[in-house]
Coordinates of C-alpha atoms and ligand atoms in Angstrom, one line a residue:
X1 CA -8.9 -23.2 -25.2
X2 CA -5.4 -21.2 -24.6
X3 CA -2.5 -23.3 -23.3
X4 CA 0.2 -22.2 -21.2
X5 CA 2.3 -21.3 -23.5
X6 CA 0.2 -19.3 -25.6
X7 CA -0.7 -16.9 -23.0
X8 CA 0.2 -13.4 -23.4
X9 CA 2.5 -11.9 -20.6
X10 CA 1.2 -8.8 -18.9
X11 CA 3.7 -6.9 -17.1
X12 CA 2.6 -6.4 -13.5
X13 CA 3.5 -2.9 -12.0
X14 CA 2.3 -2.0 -8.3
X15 CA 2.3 1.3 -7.3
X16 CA 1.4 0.7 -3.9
X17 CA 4.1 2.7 -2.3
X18 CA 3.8 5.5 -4.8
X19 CA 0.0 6.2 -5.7
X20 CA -1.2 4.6 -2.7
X21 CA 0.8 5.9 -0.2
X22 CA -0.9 9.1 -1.5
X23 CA -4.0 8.1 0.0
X24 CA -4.4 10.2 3.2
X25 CA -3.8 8.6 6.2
X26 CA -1.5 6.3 4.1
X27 CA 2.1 7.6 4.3
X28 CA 4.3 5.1 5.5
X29 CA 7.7 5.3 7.1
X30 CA 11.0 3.9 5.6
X31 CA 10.8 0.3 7.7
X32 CA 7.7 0.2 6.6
X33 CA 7.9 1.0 2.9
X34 CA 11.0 -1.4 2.8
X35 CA 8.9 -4.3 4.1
X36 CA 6.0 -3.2 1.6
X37 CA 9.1 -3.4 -0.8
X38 CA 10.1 -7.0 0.1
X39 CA 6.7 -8.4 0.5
X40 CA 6.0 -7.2 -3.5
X41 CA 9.1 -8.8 -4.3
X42 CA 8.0 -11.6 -2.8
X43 CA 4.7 -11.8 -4.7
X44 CA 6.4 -11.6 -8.1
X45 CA 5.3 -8.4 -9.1
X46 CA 7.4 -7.0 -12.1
X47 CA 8.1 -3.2 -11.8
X48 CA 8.2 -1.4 -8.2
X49 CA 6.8 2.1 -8.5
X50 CA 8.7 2.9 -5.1
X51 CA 8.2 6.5 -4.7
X52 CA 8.7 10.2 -6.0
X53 CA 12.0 11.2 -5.1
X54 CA 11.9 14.5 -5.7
X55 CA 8.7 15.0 -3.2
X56 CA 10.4 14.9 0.0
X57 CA 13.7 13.7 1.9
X58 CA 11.7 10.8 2.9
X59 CA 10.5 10.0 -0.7
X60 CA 14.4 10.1 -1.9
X61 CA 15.3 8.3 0.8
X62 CA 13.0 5.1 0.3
X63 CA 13.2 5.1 -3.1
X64 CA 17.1 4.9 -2.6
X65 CA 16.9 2.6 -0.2
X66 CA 15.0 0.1 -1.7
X67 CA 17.3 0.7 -5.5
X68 CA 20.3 -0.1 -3.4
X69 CA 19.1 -3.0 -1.2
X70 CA 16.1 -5.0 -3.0
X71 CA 16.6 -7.7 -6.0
X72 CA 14.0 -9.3 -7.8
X73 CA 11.7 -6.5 -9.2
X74 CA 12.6 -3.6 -11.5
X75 CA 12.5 -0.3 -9.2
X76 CA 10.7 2.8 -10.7
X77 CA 10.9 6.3 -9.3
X78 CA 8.5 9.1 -10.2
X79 CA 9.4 12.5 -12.3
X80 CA 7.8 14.7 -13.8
X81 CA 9.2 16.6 -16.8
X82 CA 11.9 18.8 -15.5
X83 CA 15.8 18.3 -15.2
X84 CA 15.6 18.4 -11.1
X85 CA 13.2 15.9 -11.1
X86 CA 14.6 13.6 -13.2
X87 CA 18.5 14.1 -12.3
X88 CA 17.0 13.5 -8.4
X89 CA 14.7 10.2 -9.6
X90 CA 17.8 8.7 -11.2
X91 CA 20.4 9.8 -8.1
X92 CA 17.2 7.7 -6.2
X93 CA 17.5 5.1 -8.5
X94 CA 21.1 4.6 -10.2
X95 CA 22.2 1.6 -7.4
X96 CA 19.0 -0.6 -8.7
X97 CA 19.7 -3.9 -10.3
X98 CA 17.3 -3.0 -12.6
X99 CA 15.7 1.2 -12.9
X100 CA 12.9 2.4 -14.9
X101 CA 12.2 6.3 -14.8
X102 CA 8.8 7.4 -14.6
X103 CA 8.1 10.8 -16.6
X104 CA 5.0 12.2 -16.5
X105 CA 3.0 15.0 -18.2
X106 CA -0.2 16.1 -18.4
X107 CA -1.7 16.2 -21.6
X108 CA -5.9 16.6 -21.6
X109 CA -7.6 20.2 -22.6
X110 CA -8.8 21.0 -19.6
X111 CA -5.3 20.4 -17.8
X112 CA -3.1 22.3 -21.0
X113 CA -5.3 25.4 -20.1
X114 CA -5.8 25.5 -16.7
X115 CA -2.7 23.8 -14.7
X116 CA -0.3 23.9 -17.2
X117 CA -1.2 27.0 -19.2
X118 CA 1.0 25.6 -22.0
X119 CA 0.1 24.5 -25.9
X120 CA 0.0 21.5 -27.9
X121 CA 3.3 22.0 -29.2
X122 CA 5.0 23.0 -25.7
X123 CA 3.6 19.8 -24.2
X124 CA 5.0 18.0 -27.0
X125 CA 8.7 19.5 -26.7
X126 CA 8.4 18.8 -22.9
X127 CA 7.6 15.8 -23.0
X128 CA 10.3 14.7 -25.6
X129 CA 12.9 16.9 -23.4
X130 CA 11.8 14.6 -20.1
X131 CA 12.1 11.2 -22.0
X132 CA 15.1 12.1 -23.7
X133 CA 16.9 13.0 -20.2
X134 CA 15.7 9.8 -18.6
X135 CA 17.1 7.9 -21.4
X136 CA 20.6 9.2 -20.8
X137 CA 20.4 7.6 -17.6
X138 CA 19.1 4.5 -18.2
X139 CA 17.5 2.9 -20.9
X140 CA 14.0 1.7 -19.6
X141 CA 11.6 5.0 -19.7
X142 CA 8.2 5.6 -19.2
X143 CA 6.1 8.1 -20.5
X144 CA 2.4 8.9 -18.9
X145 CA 0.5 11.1 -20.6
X146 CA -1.1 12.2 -17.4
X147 CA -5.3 12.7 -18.0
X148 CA -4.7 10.7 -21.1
X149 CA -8.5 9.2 -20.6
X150 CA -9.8 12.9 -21.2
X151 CA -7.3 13.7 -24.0
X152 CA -8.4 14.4 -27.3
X153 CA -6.8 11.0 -29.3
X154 CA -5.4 13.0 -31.9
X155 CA -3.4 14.6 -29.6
X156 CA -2.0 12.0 -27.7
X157 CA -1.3 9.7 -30.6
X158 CA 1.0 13.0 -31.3
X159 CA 2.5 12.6 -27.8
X160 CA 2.8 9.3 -27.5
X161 CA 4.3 8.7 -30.9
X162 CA 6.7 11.4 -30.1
X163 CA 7.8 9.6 -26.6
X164 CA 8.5 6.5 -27.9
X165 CA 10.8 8.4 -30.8
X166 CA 12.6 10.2 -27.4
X167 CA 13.3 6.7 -26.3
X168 CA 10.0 5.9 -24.5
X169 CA 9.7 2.2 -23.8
X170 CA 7.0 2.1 -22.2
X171 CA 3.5 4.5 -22.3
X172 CA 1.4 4.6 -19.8
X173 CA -2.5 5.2 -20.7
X174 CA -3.8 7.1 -17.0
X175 CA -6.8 7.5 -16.6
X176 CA -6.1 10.1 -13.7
X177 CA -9.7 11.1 -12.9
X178 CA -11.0 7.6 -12.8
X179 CA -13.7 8.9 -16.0
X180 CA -13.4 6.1 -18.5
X181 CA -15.7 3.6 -19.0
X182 CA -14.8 0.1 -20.4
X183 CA -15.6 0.7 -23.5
X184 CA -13.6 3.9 -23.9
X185 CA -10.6 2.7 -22.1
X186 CA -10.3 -0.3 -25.0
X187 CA -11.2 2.2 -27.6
X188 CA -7.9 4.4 -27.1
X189 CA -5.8 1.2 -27.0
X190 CA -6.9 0.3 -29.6
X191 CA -6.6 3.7 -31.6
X192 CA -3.0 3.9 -30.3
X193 CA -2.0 0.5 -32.0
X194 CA -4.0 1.5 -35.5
X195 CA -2.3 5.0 -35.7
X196 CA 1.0 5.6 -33.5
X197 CA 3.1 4.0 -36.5
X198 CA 5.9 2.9 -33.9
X199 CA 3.6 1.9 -31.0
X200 CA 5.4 -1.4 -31.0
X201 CA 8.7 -0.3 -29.6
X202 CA 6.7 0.5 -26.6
X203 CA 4.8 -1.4 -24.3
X204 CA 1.3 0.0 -23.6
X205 CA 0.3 0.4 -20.0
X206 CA -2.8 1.1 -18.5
X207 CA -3.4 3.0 -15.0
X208 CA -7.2 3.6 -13.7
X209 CA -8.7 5.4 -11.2
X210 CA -11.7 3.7 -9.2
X211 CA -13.6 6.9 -8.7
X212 CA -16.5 5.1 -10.5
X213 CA -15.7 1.5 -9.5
X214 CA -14.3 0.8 -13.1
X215 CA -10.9 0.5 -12.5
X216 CA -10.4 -2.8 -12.7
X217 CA -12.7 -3.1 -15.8
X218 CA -11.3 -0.5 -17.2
X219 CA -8.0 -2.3 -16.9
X220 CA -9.0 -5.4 -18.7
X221 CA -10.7 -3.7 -21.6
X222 CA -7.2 -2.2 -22.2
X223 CA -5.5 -5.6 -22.0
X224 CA -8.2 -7.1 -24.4
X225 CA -7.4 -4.4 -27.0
X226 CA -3.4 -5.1 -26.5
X227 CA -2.0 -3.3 -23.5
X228 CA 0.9 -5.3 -22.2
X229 CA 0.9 -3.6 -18.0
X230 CA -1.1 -3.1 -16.0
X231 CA -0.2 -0.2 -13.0
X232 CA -1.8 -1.2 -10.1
X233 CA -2.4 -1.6 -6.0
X234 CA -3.1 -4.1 -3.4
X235 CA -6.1 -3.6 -1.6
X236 CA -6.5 -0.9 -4.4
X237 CA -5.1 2.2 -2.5
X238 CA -5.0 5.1 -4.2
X239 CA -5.7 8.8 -4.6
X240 CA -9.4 9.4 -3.4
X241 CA -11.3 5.8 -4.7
X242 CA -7.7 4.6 -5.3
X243 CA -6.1 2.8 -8.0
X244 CA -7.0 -0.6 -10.0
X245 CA -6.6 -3.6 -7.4
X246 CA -3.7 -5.7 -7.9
X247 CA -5.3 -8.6 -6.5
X248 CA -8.3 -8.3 -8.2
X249 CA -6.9 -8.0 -11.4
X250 CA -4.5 -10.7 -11.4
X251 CA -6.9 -13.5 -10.3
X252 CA -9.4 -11.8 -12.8
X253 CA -6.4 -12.5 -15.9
X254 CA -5.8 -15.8 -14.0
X255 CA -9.1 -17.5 -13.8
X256 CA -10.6 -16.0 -16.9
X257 CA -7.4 -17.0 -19.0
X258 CA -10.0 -18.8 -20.9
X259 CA -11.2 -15.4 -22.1
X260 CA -7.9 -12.9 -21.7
X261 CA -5.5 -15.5 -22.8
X262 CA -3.5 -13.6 -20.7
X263 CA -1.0 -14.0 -17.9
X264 CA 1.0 -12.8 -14.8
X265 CA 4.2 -13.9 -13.0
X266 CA 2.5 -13.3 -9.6
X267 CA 2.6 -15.9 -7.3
X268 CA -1.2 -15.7 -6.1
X269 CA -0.6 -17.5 -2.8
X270 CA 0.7 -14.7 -1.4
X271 CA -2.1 -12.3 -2.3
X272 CA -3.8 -12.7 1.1
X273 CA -0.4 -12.6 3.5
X274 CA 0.9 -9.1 1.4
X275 CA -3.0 -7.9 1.4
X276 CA -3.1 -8.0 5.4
X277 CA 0.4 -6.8 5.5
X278 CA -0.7 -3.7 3.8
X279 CA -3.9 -3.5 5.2
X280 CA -1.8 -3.6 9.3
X281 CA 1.0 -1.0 7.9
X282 CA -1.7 1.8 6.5
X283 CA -4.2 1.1 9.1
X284 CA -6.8 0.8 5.7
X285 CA -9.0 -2.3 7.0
X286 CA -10.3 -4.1 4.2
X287 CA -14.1 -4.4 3.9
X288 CA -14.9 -7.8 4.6
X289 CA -17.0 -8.2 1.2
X290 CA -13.8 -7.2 -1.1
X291 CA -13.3 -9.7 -3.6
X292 CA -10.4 -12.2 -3.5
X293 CA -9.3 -10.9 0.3
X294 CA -11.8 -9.8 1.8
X295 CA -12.6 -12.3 5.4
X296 CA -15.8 -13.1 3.7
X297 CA -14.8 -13.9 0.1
X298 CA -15.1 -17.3 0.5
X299 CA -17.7 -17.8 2.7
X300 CA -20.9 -19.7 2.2
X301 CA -23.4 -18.9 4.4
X302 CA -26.4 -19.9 2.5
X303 CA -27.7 -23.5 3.5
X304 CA -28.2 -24.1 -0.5
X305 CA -24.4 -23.0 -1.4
X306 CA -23.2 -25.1 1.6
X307 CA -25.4 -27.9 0.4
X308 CA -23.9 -27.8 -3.6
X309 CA -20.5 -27.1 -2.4
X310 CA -20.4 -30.3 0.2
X311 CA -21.4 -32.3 -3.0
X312 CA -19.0 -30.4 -5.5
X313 CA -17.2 -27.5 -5.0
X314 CA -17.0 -25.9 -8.0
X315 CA -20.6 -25.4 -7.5
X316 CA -20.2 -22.1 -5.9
X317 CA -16.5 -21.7 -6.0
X318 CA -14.7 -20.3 -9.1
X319 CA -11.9 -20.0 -7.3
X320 CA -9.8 -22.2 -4.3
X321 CA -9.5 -20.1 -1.1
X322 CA -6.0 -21.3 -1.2
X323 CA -4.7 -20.2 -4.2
X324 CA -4.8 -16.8 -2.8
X325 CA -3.5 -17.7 0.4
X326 CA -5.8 -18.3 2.1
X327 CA -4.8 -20.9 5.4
X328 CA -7.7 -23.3 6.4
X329 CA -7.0 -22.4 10.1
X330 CA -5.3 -20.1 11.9
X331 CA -5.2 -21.1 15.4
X332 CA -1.2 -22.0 15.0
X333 CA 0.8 -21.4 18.1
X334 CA 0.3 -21.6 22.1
X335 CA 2.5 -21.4 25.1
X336 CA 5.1 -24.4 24.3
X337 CA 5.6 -23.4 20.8
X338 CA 9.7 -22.7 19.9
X339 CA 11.2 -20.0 17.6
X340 CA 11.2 -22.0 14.6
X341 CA 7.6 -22.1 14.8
X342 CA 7.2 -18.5 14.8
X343 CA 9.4 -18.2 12.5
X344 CA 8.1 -20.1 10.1
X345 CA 4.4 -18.4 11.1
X346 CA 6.1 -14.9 10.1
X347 CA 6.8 -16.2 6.4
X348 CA 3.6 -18.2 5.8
X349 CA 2.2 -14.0 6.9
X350 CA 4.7 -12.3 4.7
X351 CA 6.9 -10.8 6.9
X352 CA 11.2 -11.8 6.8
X353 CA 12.7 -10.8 10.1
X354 CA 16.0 -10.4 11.2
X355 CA 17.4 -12.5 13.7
X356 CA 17.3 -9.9 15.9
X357 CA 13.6 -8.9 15.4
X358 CA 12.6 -12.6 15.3
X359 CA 14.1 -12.7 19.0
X360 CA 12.4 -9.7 20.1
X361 CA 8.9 -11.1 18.7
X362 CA 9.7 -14.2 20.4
X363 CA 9.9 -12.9 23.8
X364 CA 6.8 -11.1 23.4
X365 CA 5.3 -14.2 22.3
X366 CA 6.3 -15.3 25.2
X367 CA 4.5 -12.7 27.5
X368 CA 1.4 -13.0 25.5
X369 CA 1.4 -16.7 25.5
X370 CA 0.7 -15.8 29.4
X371 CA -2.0 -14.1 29.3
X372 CA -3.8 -15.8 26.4
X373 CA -4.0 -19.2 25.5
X374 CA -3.8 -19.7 22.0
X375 CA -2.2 -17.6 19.4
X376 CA -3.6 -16.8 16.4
X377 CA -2.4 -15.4 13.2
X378 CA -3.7 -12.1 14.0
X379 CA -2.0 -12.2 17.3
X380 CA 1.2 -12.9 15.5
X381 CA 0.6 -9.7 12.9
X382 CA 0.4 -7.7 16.0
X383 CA 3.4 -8.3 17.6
X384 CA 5.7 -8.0 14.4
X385 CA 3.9 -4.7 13.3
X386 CA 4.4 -3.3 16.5
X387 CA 8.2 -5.0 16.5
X388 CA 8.6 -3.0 13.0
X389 CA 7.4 0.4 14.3
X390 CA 9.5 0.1 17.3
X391 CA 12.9 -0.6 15.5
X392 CA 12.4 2.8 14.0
X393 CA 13.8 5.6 16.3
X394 CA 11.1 6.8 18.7
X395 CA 11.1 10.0 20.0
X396 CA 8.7 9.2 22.5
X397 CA 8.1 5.9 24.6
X398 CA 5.5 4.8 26.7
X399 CA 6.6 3.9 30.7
X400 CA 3.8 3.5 32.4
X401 CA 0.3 4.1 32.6
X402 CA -2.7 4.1 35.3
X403 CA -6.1 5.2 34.8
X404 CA -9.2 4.3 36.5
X405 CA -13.2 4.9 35.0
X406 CA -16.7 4.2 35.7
X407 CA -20.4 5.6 35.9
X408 CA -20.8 8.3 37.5
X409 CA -17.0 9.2 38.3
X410 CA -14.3 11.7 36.8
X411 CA -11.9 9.7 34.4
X412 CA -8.2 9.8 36.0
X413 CA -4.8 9.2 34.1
X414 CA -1.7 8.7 35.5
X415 CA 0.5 8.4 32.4
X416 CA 4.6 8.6 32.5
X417 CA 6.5 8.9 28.8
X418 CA 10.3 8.2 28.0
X419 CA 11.8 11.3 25.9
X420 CA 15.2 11.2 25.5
X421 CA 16.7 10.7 28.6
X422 CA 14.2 12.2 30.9
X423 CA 10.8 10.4 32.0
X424 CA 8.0 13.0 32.1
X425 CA 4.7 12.1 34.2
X426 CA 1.6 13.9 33.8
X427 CA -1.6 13.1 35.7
X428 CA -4.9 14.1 35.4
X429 CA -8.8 13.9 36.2
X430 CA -10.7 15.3 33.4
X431 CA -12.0 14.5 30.2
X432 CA -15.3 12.3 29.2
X433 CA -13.8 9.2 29.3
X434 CA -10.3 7.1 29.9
X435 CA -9.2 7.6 26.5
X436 CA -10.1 11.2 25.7
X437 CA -8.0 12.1 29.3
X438 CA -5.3 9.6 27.9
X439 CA -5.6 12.5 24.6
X440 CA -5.3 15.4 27.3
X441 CA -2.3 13.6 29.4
X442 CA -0.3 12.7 25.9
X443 CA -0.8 16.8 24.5
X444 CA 0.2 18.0 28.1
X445 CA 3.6 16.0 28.1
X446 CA 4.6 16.3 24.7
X447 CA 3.4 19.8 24.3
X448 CA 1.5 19.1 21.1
X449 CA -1.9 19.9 20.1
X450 CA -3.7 16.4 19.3
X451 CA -6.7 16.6 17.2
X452 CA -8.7 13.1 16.8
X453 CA -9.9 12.7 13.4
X454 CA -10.9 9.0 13.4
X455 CA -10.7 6.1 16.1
X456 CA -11.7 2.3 15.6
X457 CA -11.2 -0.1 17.8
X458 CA -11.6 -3.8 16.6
X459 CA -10.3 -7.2 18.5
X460 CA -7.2 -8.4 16.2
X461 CA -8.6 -12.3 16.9
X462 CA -11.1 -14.2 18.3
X463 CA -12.6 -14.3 22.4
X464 CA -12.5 -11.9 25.0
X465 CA -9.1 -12.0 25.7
X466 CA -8.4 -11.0 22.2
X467 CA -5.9 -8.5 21.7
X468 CA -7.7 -4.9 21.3
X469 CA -6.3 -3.3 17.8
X470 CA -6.7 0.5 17.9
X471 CA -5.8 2.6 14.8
X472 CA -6.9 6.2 14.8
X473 CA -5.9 9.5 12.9
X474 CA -4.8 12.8 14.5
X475 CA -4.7 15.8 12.9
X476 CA -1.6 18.2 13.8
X477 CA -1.2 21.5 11.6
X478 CA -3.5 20.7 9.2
X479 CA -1.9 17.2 8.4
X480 CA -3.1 13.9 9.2
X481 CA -1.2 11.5 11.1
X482 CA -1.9 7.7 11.7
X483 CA -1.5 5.6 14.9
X484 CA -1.6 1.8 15.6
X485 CA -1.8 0.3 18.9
X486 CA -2.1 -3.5 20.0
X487 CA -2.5 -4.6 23.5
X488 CA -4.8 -6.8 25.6
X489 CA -5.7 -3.7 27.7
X490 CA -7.8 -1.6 24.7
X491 CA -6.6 1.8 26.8
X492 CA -3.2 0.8 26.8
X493 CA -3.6 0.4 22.8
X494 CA -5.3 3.2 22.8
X495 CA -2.4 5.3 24.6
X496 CA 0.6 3.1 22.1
X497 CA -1.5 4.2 19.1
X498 CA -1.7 7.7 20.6
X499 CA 2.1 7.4 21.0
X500 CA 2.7 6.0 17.3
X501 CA 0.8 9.1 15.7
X502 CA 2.9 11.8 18.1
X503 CA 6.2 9.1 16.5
X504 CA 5.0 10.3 13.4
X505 CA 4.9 14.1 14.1
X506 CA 7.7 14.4 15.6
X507 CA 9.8 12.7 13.0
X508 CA 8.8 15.2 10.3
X509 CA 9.4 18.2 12.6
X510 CA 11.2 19.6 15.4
X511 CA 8.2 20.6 17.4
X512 CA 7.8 18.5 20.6
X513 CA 9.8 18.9 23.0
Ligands
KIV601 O1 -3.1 9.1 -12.1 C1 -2.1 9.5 -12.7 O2 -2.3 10.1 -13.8 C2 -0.8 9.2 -12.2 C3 0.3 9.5 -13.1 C4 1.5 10.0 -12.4 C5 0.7 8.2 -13.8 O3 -0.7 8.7 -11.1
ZN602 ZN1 -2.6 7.7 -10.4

């Protein structure tokens, strides 16, 4: 049996807001990133891969943003191998208590021929030119041998031995295509220790794809043969299948210590509250089977588990609902309950709000203490997420809206928007329905074209007064946009998430008017 203090550390590096905001649908605004920012610091994860800088203003931004403002975690920004990107990721990055530069490079065959159209030896004279210029900024580098799973290991015991000569500290093993299996993924960790002879002035990292659901096993055969970080996601977003799961990872490590004899400084307990978080920022439900967060992770419905775990729990549980933040109830506030209370609500979820935002939450409380009785957790999540998108400047605001429906009878939408200073009302009776007229009104006022890619609808707690939660996807010039709207009338959360998506257009371009 390991003890404590004979566990090996692994270095825990979430990429949430970098690979995951990749995902489509997933882009995230800067309140929102900086939130997704605080709530990782908060669950003790090591190294923040906050963004690529050099991808957009809105990259830079973020990535700045959180360098200048967060403490706790070690903020990485994204380059590849070129001066511009690296001079921008470190201008991102240079106000951070503690920057790493990211460098990356592909490395595989079929990558060298066909996107890079470059040879062994240019790769290798790249990547040492990228490593070296990160380390003149600051003296924490990593290198990722991008496609490194399909790279012939001669050739990236070559690279990687000549990355950590630049300066390299740490080397990140990708597996870009999500193509390894287990067994291959702790094979080239283990060739890298035998034959890079100065592997161990780096730390090895690992970084799987789930295209073939192997991500996370991936991830732990590299750790069993010796890699020291894992680079990874909470509810596993990512490019396509997505990345390696954060939470699934960790409590993997945590309760199989007896066979990893490894360990993390993540504070477990708040696996579930930054898991939801995540889950209500992208609009990316988690399915309710996914281990460790998933609603139904812990559930026994079979009268023969309930039986066994009434009379031992450990029967059917390898693990306590509560050390991953799980709450044993969430009915938690009604009509007479003070700010404090909420306040203290908000943390227990993960969020930190300003006074000023815990006020505005409060009075909506308030309202919605009115029209429902009891207030439940997801109630709560609600009202701050929609708190959060409203802080950010919106173009467009909803006034007012009528509409009226039924068998046999012409939808009709009466629907009034704030822009600027001017209040623009459009009304209308066509359309198959009270939400696709509340589509037709919304494109007729704001002058954009509104195409609906995906629309879910789901109650965000329990009874039919439940709140409605509707997220849904519009596509606009061949880009997706994403839309959240929470209300106890499901058209009027229909018509706020409407409103959130045209938000989202409009702050990348000048188009509506
Ligand atoms: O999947 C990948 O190869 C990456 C690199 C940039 C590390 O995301
Ligand atoms: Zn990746």
């Amino acid at each position: 049996m390991t003890t404590t203090e004979e566990m090996r550390p692994i270095v825990i590096f979430d990429t949430t807001l970098r690979d995951g905001e990749q995902s489509p649908g997933c882009s995230m605004n800067l309140g929102e990133k900086l939130e997704v920012a605080q709530a990782l610091i908060d669950l003790g994860v090591d190294v923040i891969e906050a963004g690529f800088p050099i991808a957009s203003p809105g990259d830079f931004e973020a990535v700045a943003e959180i360098a200048t403002s967060m403490r706790g975690s070690t903020i990485c920004g994204l380059a590849r191998c070129n001066d511009a990107d690296i001079d921008r990721a470190w201008e991102a990055l240079k106000h951070a208590e503690s920057a790493r530069i990211h460098v990356f490079l592909a490395t595989s065959a079929i990558h060298r021929e066909f996107k890079l159209k470059m040879s062994q030896e240019e790769i290798v004279a790249r990547a040492v030119a990228g490593v070296k210029r990160a380390v003149g900024y600051c003296d924490n580098v990593e290198f990722s041998p991008e496609d490194a799973a399909r790279t012939e290991h001669d050739f990236l015991c070559e690279v990687v031995e000549a990355a950590i000569e630049a300066g390299a500290t740490t080397v990140n093993i990708p597996d870009t295509v999500g193509y390894a299996t287990p067994a291959q993924m702790g094979e080239t960790i283990a060739v890298l220790r035998q034959r890079v002879p100065n592997i161990d002035k780096a730390v090895i990292s690992v970084h799987c794809h789930n295209d073939l659901g192997l991500a996370v096993a991936n991830s732990l055969a590299a750790v069993e043969n010796g890699a020291g970080q894992i680079e990874c996601t909470i509810n596993g977003l990512g490019e396509r299948a997505g990345n390696c799961s954060l939470e699934e990872v960790v409590m993997a490590l945590r309760t199989r210590s007896d066979a990893y004899g490894c360990c993390t400084q993540v504070n477990t307990e708040r696996l579930v509250p930054t898991s939801r978080l995540i889950s209500t920022i992208t609009g990316m439900r988690v399915q309710r089977n996914k281990a460790i967060v998933g609603r139904n992770a812990f559930a026994h419905e079979a009268g023969i588990h309930q039986d066994g775990m009434l009379k031992e729990r450990t029967t059917y549980e390898i693990m306590r609902p509560e050390d991953v933040g799980f709450t044993k109830t969430d009915l938690v506030l009604g009509k007479h309950s003070g700010r404090a209370a909420l306040a203290d609500r908000a943390k227990q979820l993960g969020y930190r709000l300003t006074g000023e935002q815990l006020q505005i939450v409060f009075d909506e409380f308030k309202t919605l203490a009115d029209k429902k009785k009891e207030i439940y957790d997801g109630d709560i999540v609600a009202l701050i997420a929609k708190q959060l998108r409203d802080a950010d400047d919106e173009e467009w605001s909803l006034v007012s809206f009528e509409t009226t429906s039924g068998s046999g009878c012409k939808p009709r939408v009466k629907l009034t928007l704030r822009h600027g200073e001017r209040e623009l009302t459009e009304e209308l009776s066509e359309g198959d329905g009270p939400i696709d007229a509340a589509f037709l009104a919304t494109e007729k006022i704001t002058g954009l074209t509104l195409s609906c890619k995906d629309y879910q609808v789901r109650s965000a707690t329990l009874g039919h007064d439940a709140q409605g939660e509707v997220t849904l996807q519009v596509e606009h010039q061949g880009k997706t946009f994403r839309g959240r709207g929470v209300s106890t009338d499901t058209v009027e959360a229909t018509v706020m998430a409407i409103l959130n998506a045209v938000n989202r257009i409009a702050s990348t371009t000048s188009e509506s008017r």
